[in-house]
Coordinates of C-alpha atoms in Angstrom, one line a residue:
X1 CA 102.7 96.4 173.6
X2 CA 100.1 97.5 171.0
X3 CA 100.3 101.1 172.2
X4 CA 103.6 100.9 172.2
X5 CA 104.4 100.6 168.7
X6 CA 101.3 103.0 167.9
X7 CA 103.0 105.5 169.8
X8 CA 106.6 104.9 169.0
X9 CA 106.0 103.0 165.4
X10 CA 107.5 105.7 163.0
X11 CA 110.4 106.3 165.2
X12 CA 111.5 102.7 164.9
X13 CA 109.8 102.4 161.8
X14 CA 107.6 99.6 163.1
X15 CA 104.1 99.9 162.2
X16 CA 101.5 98.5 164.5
X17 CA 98.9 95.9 162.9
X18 CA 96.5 95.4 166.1
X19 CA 92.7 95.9 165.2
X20 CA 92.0 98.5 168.1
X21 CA 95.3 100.6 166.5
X22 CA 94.5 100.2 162.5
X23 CA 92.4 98.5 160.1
X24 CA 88.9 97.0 160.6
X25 CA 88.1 93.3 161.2
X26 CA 87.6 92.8 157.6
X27 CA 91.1 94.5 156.7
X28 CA 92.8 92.1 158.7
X29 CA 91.9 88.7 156.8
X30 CA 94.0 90.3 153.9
X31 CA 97.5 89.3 156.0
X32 CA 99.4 87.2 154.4
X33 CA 100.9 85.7 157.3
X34 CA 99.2 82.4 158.5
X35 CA 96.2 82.3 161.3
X36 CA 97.8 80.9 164.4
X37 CA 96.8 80.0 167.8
X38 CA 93.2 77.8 169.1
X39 CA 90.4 79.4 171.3
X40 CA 90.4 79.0 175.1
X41 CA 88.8 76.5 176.8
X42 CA 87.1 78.5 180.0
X43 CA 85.5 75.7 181.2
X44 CA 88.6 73.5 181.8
X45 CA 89.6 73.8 185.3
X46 CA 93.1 74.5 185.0
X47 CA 92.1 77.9 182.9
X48 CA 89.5 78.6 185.9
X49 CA 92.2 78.3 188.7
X50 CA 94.2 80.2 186.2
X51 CA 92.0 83.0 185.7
X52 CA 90.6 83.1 189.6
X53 CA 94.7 83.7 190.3
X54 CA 95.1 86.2 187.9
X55 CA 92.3 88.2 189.2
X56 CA 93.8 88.4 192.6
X57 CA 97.1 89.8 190.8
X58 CA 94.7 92.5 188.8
X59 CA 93.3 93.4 192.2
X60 CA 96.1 93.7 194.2
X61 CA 97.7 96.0 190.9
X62 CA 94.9 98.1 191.2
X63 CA 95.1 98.3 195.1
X64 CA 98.3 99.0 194.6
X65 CA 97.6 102.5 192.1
X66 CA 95.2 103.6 194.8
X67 CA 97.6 103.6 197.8
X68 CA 99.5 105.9 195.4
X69 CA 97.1 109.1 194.8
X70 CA 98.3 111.9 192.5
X71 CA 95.6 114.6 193.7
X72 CA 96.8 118.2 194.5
X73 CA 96.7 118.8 198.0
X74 CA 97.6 122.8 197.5
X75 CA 94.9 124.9 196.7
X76 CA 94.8 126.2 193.0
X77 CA 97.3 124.3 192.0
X78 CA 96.9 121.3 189.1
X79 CA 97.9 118.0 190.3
X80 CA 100.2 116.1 188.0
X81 CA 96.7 113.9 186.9
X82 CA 95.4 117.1 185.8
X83 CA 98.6 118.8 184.0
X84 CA 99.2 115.4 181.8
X85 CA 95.9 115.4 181.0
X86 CA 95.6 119.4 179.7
X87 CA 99.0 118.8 178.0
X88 CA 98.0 115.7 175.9
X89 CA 96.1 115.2 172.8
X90 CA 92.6 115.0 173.7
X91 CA 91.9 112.5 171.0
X92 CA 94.6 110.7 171.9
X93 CA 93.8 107.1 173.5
X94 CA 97.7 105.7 173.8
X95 CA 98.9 106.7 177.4
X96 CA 101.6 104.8 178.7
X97 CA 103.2 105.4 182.0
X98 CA 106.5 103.6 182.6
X99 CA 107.6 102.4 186.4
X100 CA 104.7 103.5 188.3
X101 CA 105.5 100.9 191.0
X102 CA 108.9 102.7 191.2
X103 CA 109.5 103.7 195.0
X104 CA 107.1 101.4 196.5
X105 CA 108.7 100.1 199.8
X106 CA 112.2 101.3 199.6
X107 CA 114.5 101.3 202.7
X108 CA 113.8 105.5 203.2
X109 CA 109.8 104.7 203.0
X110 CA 107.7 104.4 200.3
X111 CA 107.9 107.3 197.6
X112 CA 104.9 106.9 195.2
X113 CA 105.6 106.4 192.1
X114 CA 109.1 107.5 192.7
X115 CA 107.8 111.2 193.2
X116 CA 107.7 111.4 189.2
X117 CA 105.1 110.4 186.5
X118 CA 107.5 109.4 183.4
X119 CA 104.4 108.9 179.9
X120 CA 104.3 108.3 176.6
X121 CA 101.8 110.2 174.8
X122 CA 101.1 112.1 172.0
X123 CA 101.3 116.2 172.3
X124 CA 100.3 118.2 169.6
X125 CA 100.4 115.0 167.4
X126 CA 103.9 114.0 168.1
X127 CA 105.1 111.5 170.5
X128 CA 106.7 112.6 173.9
X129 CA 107.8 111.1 176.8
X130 CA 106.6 113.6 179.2
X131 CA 108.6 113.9 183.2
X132 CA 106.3 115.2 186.1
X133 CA 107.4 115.6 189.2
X134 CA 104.8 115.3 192.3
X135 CA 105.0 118.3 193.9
X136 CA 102.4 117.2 196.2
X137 CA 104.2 114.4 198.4
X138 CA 106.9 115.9 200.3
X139 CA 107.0 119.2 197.8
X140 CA 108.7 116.8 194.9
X141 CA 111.8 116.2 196.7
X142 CA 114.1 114.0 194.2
X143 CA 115.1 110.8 196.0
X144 CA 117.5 108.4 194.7
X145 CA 114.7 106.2 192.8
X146 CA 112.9 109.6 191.7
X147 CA 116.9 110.0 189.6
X148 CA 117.1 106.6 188.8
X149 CA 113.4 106.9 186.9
X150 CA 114.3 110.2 185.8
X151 CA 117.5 108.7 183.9
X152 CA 115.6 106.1 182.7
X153 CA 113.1 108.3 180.7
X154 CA 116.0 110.1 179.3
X155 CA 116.9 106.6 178.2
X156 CA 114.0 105.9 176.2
X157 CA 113.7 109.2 174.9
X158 CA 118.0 108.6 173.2
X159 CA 116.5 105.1 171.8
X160 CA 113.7 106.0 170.2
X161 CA 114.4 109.7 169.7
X162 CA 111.2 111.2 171.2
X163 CA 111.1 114.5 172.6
X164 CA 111.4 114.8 176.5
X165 CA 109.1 117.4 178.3
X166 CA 109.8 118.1 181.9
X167 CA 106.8 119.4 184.4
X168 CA 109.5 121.3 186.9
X169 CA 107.3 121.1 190.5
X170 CA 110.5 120.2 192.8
X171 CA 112.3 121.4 196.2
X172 CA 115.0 119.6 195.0
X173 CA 117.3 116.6 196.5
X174 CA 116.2 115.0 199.7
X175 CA 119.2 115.9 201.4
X176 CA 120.0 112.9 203.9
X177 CA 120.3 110.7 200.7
X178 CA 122.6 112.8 199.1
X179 CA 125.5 110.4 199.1
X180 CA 123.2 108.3 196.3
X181 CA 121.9 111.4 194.6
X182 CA 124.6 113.7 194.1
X183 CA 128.9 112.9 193.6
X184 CA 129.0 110.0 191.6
X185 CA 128.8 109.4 187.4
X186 CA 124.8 108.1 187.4
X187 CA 123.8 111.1 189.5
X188 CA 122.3 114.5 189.5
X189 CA 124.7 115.7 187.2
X190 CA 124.1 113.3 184.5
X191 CA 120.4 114.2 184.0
X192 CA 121.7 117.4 182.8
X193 CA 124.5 116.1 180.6
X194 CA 122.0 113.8 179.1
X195 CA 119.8 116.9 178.6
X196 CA 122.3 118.7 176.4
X197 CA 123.8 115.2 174.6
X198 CA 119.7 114.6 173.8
X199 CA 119.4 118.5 172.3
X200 CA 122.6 117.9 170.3
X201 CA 121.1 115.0 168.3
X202 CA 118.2 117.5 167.6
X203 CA 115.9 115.3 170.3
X204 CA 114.4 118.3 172.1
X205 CA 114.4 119.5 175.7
X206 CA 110.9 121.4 176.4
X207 CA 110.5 122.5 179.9
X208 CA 107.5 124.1 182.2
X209 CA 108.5 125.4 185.7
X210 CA 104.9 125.3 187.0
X211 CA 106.4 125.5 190.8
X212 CA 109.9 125.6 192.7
X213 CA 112.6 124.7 190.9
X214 CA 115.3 124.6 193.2
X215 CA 119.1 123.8 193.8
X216 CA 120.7 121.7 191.1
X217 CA 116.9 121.4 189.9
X218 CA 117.3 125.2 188.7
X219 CA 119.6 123.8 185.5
X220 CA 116.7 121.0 184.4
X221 CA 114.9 124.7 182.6
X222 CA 117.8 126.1 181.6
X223 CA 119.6 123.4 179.7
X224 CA 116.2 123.0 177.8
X225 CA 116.3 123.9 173.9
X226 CA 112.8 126.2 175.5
X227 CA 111.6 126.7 179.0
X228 CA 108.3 128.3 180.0
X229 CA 107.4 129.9 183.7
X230 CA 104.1 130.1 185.7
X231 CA 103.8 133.1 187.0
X232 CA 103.6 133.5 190.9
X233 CA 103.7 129.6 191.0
X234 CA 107.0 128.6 189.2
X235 CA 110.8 129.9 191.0
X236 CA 114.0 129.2 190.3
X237 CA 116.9 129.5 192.2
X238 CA 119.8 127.6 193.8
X239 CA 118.9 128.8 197.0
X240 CA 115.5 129.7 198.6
X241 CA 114.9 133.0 200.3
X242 CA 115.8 131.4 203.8
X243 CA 119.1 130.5 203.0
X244 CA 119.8 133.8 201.0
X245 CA 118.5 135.3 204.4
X246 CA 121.3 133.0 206.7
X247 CA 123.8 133.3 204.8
X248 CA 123.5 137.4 203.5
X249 CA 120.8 138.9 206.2
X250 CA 119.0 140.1 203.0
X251 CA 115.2 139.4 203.0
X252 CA 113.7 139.1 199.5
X253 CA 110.4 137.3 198.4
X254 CA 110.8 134.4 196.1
X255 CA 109.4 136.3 193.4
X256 CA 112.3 138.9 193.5
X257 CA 115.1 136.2 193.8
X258 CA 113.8 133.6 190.4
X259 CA 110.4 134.5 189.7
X260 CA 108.8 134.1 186.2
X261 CA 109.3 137.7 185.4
X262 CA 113.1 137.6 186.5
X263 CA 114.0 134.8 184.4
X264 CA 111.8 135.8 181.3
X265 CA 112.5 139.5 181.1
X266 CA 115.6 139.9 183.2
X267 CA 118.0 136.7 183.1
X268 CA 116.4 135.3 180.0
X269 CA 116.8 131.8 181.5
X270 CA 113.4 130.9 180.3
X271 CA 111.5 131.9 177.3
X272 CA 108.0 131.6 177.9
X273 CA 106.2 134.0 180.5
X274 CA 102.7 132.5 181.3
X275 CA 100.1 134.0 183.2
X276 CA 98.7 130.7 184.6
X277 CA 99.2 126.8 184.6
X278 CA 96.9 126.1 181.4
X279 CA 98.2 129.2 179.7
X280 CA 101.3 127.6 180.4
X281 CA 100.5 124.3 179.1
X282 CA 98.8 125.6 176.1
X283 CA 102.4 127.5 175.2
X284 CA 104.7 123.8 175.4
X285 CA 101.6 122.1 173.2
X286 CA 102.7 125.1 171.0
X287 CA 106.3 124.4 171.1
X288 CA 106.1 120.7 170.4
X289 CA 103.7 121.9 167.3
X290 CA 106.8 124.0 165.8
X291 CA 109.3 121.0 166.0
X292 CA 110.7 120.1 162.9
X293 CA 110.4 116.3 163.4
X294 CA 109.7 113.5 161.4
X295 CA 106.4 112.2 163.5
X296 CA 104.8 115.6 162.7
X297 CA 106.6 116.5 159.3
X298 CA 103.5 116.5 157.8
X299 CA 101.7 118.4 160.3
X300 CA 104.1 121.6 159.3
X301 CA 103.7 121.5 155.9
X302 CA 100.2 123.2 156.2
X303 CA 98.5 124.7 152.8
X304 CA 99.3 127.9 152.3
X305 CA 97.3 130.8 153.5
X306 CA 97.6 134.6 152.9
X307 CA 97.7 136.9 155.9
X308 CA 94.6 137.5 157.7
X309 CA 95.4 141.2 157.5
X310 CA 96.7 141.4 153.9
X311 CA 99.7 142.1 152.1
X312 CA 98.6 145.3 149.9
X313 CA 101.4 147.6 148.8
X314 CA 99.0 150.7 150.5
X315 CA 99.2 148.6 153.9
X316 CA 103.1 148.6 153.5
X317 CA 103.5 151.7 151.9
X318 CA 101.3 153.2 155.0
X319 CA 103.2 151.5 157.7
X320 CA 107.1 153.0 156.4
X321 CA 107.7 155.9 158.0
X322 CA 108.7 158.7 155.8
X323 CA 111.1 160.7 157.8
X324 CA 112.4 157.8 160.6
X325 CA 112.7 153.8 158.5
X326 CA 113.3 153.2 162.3
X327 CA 110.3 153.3 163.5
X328 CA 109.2 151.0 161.4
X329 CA 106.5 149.1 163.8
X330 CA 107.7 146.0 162.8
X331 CA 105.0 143.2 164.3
X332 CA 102.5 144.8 161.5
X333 CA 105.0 143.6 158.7
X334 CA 105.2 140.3 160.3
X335 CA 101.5 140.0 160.6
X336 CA 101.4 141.7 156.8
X337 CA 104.1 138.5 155.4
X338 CA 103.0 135.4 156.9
X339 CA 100.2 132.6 156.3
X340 CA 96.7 133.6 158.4
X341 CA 99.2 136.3 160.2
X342 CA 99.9 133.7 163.1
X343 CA 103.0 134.1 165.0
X344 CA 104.4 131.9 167.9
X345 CA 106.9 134.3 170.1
X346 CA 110.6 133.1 171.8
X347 CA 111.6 135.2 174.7
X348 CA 109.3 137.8 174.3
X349 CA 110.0 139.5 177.3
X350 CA 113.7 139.3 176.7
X351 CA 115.4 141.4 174.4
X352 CA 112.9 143.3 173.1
X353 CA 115.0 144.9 170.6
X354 CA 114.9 142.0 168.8
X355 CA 111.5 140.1 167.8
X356 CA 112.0 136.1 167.1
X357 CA 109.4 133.4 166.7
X358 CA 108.2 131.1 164.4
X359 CA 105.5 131.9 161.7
X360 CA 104.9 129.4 158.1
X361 CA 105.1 130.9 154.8
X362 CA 103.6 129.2 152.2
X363 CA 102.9 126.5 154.4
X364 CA 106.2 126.1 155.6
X365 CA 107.4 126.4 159.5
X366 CA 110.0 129.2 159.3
X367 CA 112.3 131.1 162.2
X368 CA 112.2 134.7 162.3
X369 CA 114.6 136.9 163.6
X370 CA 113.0 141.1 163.5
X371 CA 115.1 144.2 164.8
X372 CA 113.1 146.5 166.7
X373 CA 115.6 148.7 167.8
X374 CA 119.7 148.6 169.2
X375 CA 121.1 145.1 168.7
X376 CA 122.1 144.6 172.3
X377 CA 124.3 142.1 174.6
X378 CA 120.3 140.4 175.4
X379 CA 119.3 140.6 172.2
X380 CA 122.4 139.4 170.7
X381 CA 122.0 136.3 173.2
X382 CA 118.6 135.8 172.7
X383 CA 119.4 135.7 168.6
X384 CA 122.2 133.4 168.9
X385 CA 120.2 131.1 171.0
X386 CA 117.2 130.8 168.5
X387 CA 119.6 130.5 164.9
X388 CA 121.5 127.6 166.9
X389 CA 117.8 126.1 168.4
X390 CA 116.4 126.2 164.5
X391 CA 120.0 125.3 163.1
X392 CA 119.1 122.2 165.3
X393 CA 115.4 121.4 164.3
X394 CA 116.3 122.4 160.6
X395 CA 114.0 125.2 160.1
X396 CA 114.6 127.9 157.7
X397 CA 115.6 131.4 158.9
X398 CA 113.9 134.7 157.6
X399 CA 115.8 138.0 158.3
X400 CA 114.2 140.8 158.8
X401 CA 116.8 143.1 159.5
X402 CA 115.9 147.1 160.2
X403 CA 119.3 147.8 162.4
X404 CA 119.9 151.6 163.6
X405 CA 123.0 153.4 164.1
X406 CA 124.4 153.6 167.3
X407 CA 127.8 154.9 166.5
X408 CA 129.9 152.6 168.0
X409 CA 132.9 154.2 165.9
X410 CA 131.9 157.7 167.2
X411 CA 131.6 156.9 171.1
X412 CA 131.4 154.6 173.6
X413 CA 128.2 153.3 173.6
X414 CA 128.0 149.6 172.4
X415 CA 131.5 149.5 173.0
X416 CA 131.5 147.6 175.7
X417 CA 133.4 143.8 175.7
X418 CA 130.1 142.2 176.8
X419 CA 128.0 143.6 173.9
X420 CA 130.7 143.1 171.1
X421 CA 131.1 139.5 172.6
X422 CA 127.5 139.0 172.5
X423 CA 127.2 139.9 168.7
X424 CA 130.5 138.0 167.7
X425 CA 128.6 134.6 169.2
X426 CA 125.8 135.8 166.9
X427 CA 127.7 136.2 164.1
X428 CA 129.4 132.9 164.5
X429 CA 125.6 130.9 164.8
X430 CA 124.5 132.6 161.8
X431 CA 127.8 131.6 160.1
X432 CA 128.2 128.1 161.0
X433 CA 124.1 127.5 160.6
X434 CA 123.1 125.1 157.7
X435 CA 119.7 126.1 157.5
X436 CA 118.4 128.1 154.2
X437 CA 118.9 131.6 154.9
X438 CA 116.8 134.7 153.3
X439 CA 117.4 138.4 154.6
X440 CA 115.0 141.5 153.6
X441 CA 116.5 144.8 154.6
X442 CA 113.2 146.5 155.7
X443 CA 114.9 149.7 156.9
X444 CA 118.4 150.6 157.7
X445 CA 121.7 148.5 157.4
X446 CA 123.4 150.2 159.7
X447 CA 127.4 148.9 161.5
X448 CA 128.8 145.5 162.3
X449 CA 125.4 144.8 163.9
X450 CA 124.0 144.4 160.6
X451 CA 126.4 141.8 159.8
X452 CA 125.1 139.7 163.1
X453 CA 121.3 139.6 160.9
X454 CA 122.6 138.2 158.4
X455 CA 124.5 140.3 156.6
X456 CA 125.5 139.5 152.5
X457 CA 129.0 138.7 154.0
X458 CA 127.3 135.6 156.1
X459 CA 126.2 134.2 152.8
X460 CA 122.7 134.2 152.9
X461 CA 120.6 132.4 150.4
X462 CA 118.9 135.3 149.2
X463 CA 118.9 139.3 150.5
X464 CA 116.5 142.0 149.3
X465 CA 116.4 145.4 149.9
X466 CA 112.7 147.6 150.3
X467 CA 112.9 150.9 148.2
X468 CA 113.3 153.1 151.4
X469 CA 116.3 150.9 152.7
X470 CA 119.8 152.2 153.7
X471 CA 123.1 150.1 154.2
X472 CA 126.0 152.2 155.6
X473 CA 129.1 151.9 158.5
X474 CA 126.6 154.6 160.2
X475 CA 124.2 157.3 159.7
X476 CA 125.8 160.4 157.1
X477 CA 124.4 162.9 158.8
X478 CA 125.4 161.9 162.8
X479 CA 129.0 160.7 160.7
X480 CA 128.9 165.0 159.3
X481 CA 127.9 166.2 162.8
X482 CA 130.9 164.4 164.3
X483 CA 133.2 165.5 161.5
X484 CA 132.7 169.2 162.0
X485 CA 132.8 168.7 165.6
X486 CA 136.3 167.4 165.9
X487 CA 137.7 167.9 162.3
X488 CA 141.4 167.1 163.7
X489 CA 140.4 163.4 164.4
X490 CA 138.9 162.9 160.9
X491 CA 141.8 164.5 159.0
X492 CA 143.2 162.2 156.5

């Protein structure tokens, strides 16, 4: 119970008093509660036949534990043991793990630990109840007790508004339990409405696919506020390459039908592309370090630091194209603008035309959103995903807007409804968000997409211009070449 309230004490606002969580010895005789309670008598019988029973219990607990083993039986893979223990805070000494008797003995066989290790524990400072499925007994299936524990952590997290992070290593629902794992209110599907109720109270949903994520499973990553994929180890799909081979005749590997690169670069399901399971790992500690919580308020408000590259007018004055504000290379003015030039990337592999991340300035976590070309359908998703994620978490946003002209007046390119849709959801997050607001026009202002990053019509807090900057419907001279092409159509 002690670690309990270190762990969970400023969510409740409880704070613990044991000696092993707080003061010293000395410390303590300052309380001013009254001393209670009398020293135990270990050589009255009745405490001896006490203690000898007990003993058995604490035995039979631990014989218990063992029967249940957590090791990795696939080669190169982490076992869940391994993965909690590279994800937590290696100062940390409050680990709590909730119902790991669930599953013992059930009607279907025994399911250790329920095929999921639900813990408490601190990651990158903050408290997290943390979800890891056992992909090593019976490749994670979910059984009826492994939902029931699942829901339950879910339920702690709403109480004491703790952020939930899921270790995705699941085949999905043992199928001939369905009937009490599927249809009904407290099944599968409530997990995931329980995902995106948590996320809309700003508790957040942090996922790592670090093998199959299959079936139903597939929507556990992609109704988290940020997902992250290992590649060649995580997949997701709602069918395996067998059953895409029954029911279509089409052989593909798994890493063509939801492999990390699919989902990262191509669906932009996930957000996170990792090379390997501690790379992986690493990236979620990374996350939870950028939430804008309470536990870890302090954390994010670092000192300030200047840019380990510098921020000298030659450096930017060097890097601005003379001929082409387009080609700005804009990851050297990010490095060039924020504290120790650190920079933590969302979606990098998706919609590259757009850069966003967090970064502090002044000491401060921000959200930045950078064009780096054509403001496109992805990129218009994967910017109206990140305003709404920070919107959420409260974190400023910085604008850095550089947005070329693509003519959609003159042709139809961009036209498209699935583009123009894209941008209008943009628009709308950046309208509706709450969040302070700055935008620096580092290049061109160029067309409606402009308006989509932040625009002076969507009200930002501040907007600056640099010296070389344009803002214009399109580009005068592709606007003259079309003119004296077809004069007729530009008659007035």
């Amino acid at each position: 119970m002690a670690h309990f309230f270190k762990l969970l004490g400023r969510s409740v606002w409880i704070t613990c008093r044991c000696r092993s969580c707080h003061a010293p010895a000395s410390h303590q005789a300052h309380s001013t509660y009254p001393v209670c309670g009398t020293e135990v008598d270990h050589s009255d019988p009745v405490v001896e036949e006490n203690v000898t029973h007990n003993k058995t219990l604490y035995e039979r607990h631990a014989e218990l534990l063992s029967s249940m083993p957590l090791q990795s039986t696939r080669e190169g893979v982490l076992s869940v043991t391994d993965r909690l223990s590279v994800l937590a805070d290696k100062d940390n000494n409050c680990y709590l793990e909730l119902s790991e008797f669930a599953g013992l003995k059930m009607s279907y066989g025994s399911v250790p630990r329920g095929n999921t290790v639900v813990v408490i524990t601190r990651v990158s400072g903050t408290p997290c109840i943390i979800t890891a499925n056992n992909g090593s007994f019976k490749g994670g299936t979910i059984y009826p007790v492994t939902l029931r524990k699942s829901l339950r952590a879910q339920e702690i997290a709403r109480r004491n508004r703790i952020p939930c992070i899921y270790l995705v290593d699941s085949g999905g629902a043992y199928l001939p339990l369905q009937a009490e794992i599927f249809p009904d209110r407290n099944h599968g599907g409530r997990g995931f409405r329980n995902q995106a109720v948590l996320s809309s109270m700003g508790i957040p949903q942090v996922t790592l696919v670090c093998g199959p994520c299959t079936a139903g499973g597939a929507y556990v990553p992609t109704m988290s506020d940020e997902a992250g994929m290992v590649h060649k180890l995580g997949t997701v799909y709602l069918a395996g390459p067998p059953l895409v081979k029954a029911a279509t005749g089409e052989s593909v590997t798994q890493e063509e039908l939801g492999g990390a690169h699919v989902h990262c670069s191509i669906s932009g399901c996930t957000d996170h592309f990792t090379g390997s399971e501690s790379e992986g790992l690493a990236t979620i500690r990374r996350v939870i370090a950028s939430l804008n919580t309470k536990e870890n308020l302090l954390q994010l408000s670092a000192p300030a630091q200047s840019p380990r590259l510098g921020h000298s007018m030659e450096d930017f004055a060097g890097l601005i194209p003379h001929n082409d504000p387009h080609q700005l290379p804009i990851m050297e003015v990010i490095s060039r603008i924020f504290d120790g030039s650190e920079f933590q990337s969302f979606k990098e592999c998706y919609g590259t035309n757009l850069i966003t991340g967090f970064a502090r300035l002044q000491g401060n976590v921000v959200g930045v959103l950078a064009n780096d070309g054509v403001l496109g359908a992805e990129e218009a998703v994967k910017g109206t995903h990140f305003v709404r994620m920070c919107s959420v978490r409260d974190i400023p946003l910085i604008f850095l807007q550089n947005t070329p002209p693509d003519d959609e007046f003159l042709s139809a390119h961009g036209n498209d409804g699935i583009t123009v849709k894209a941008r209008a959801q943009m628009m709308a997050a950046v309208s509706c968000s709450q969040v302070p607001k700055l935008t620096v026009v580092v290049g061109g202002a160029y067309g409606p997409s402009s308006y989509a990053m932040c625009g002076l019509a969507l009200k930002p807090n501040f907007l600056f211009t640099w010296p070389h900057s344009k803002v214009a419907i399109g580009d005068p001279a592709d606007v003259a070449a079309a003119m004296s092409r077809q004069p007729e159509v530009f008659r007035w």
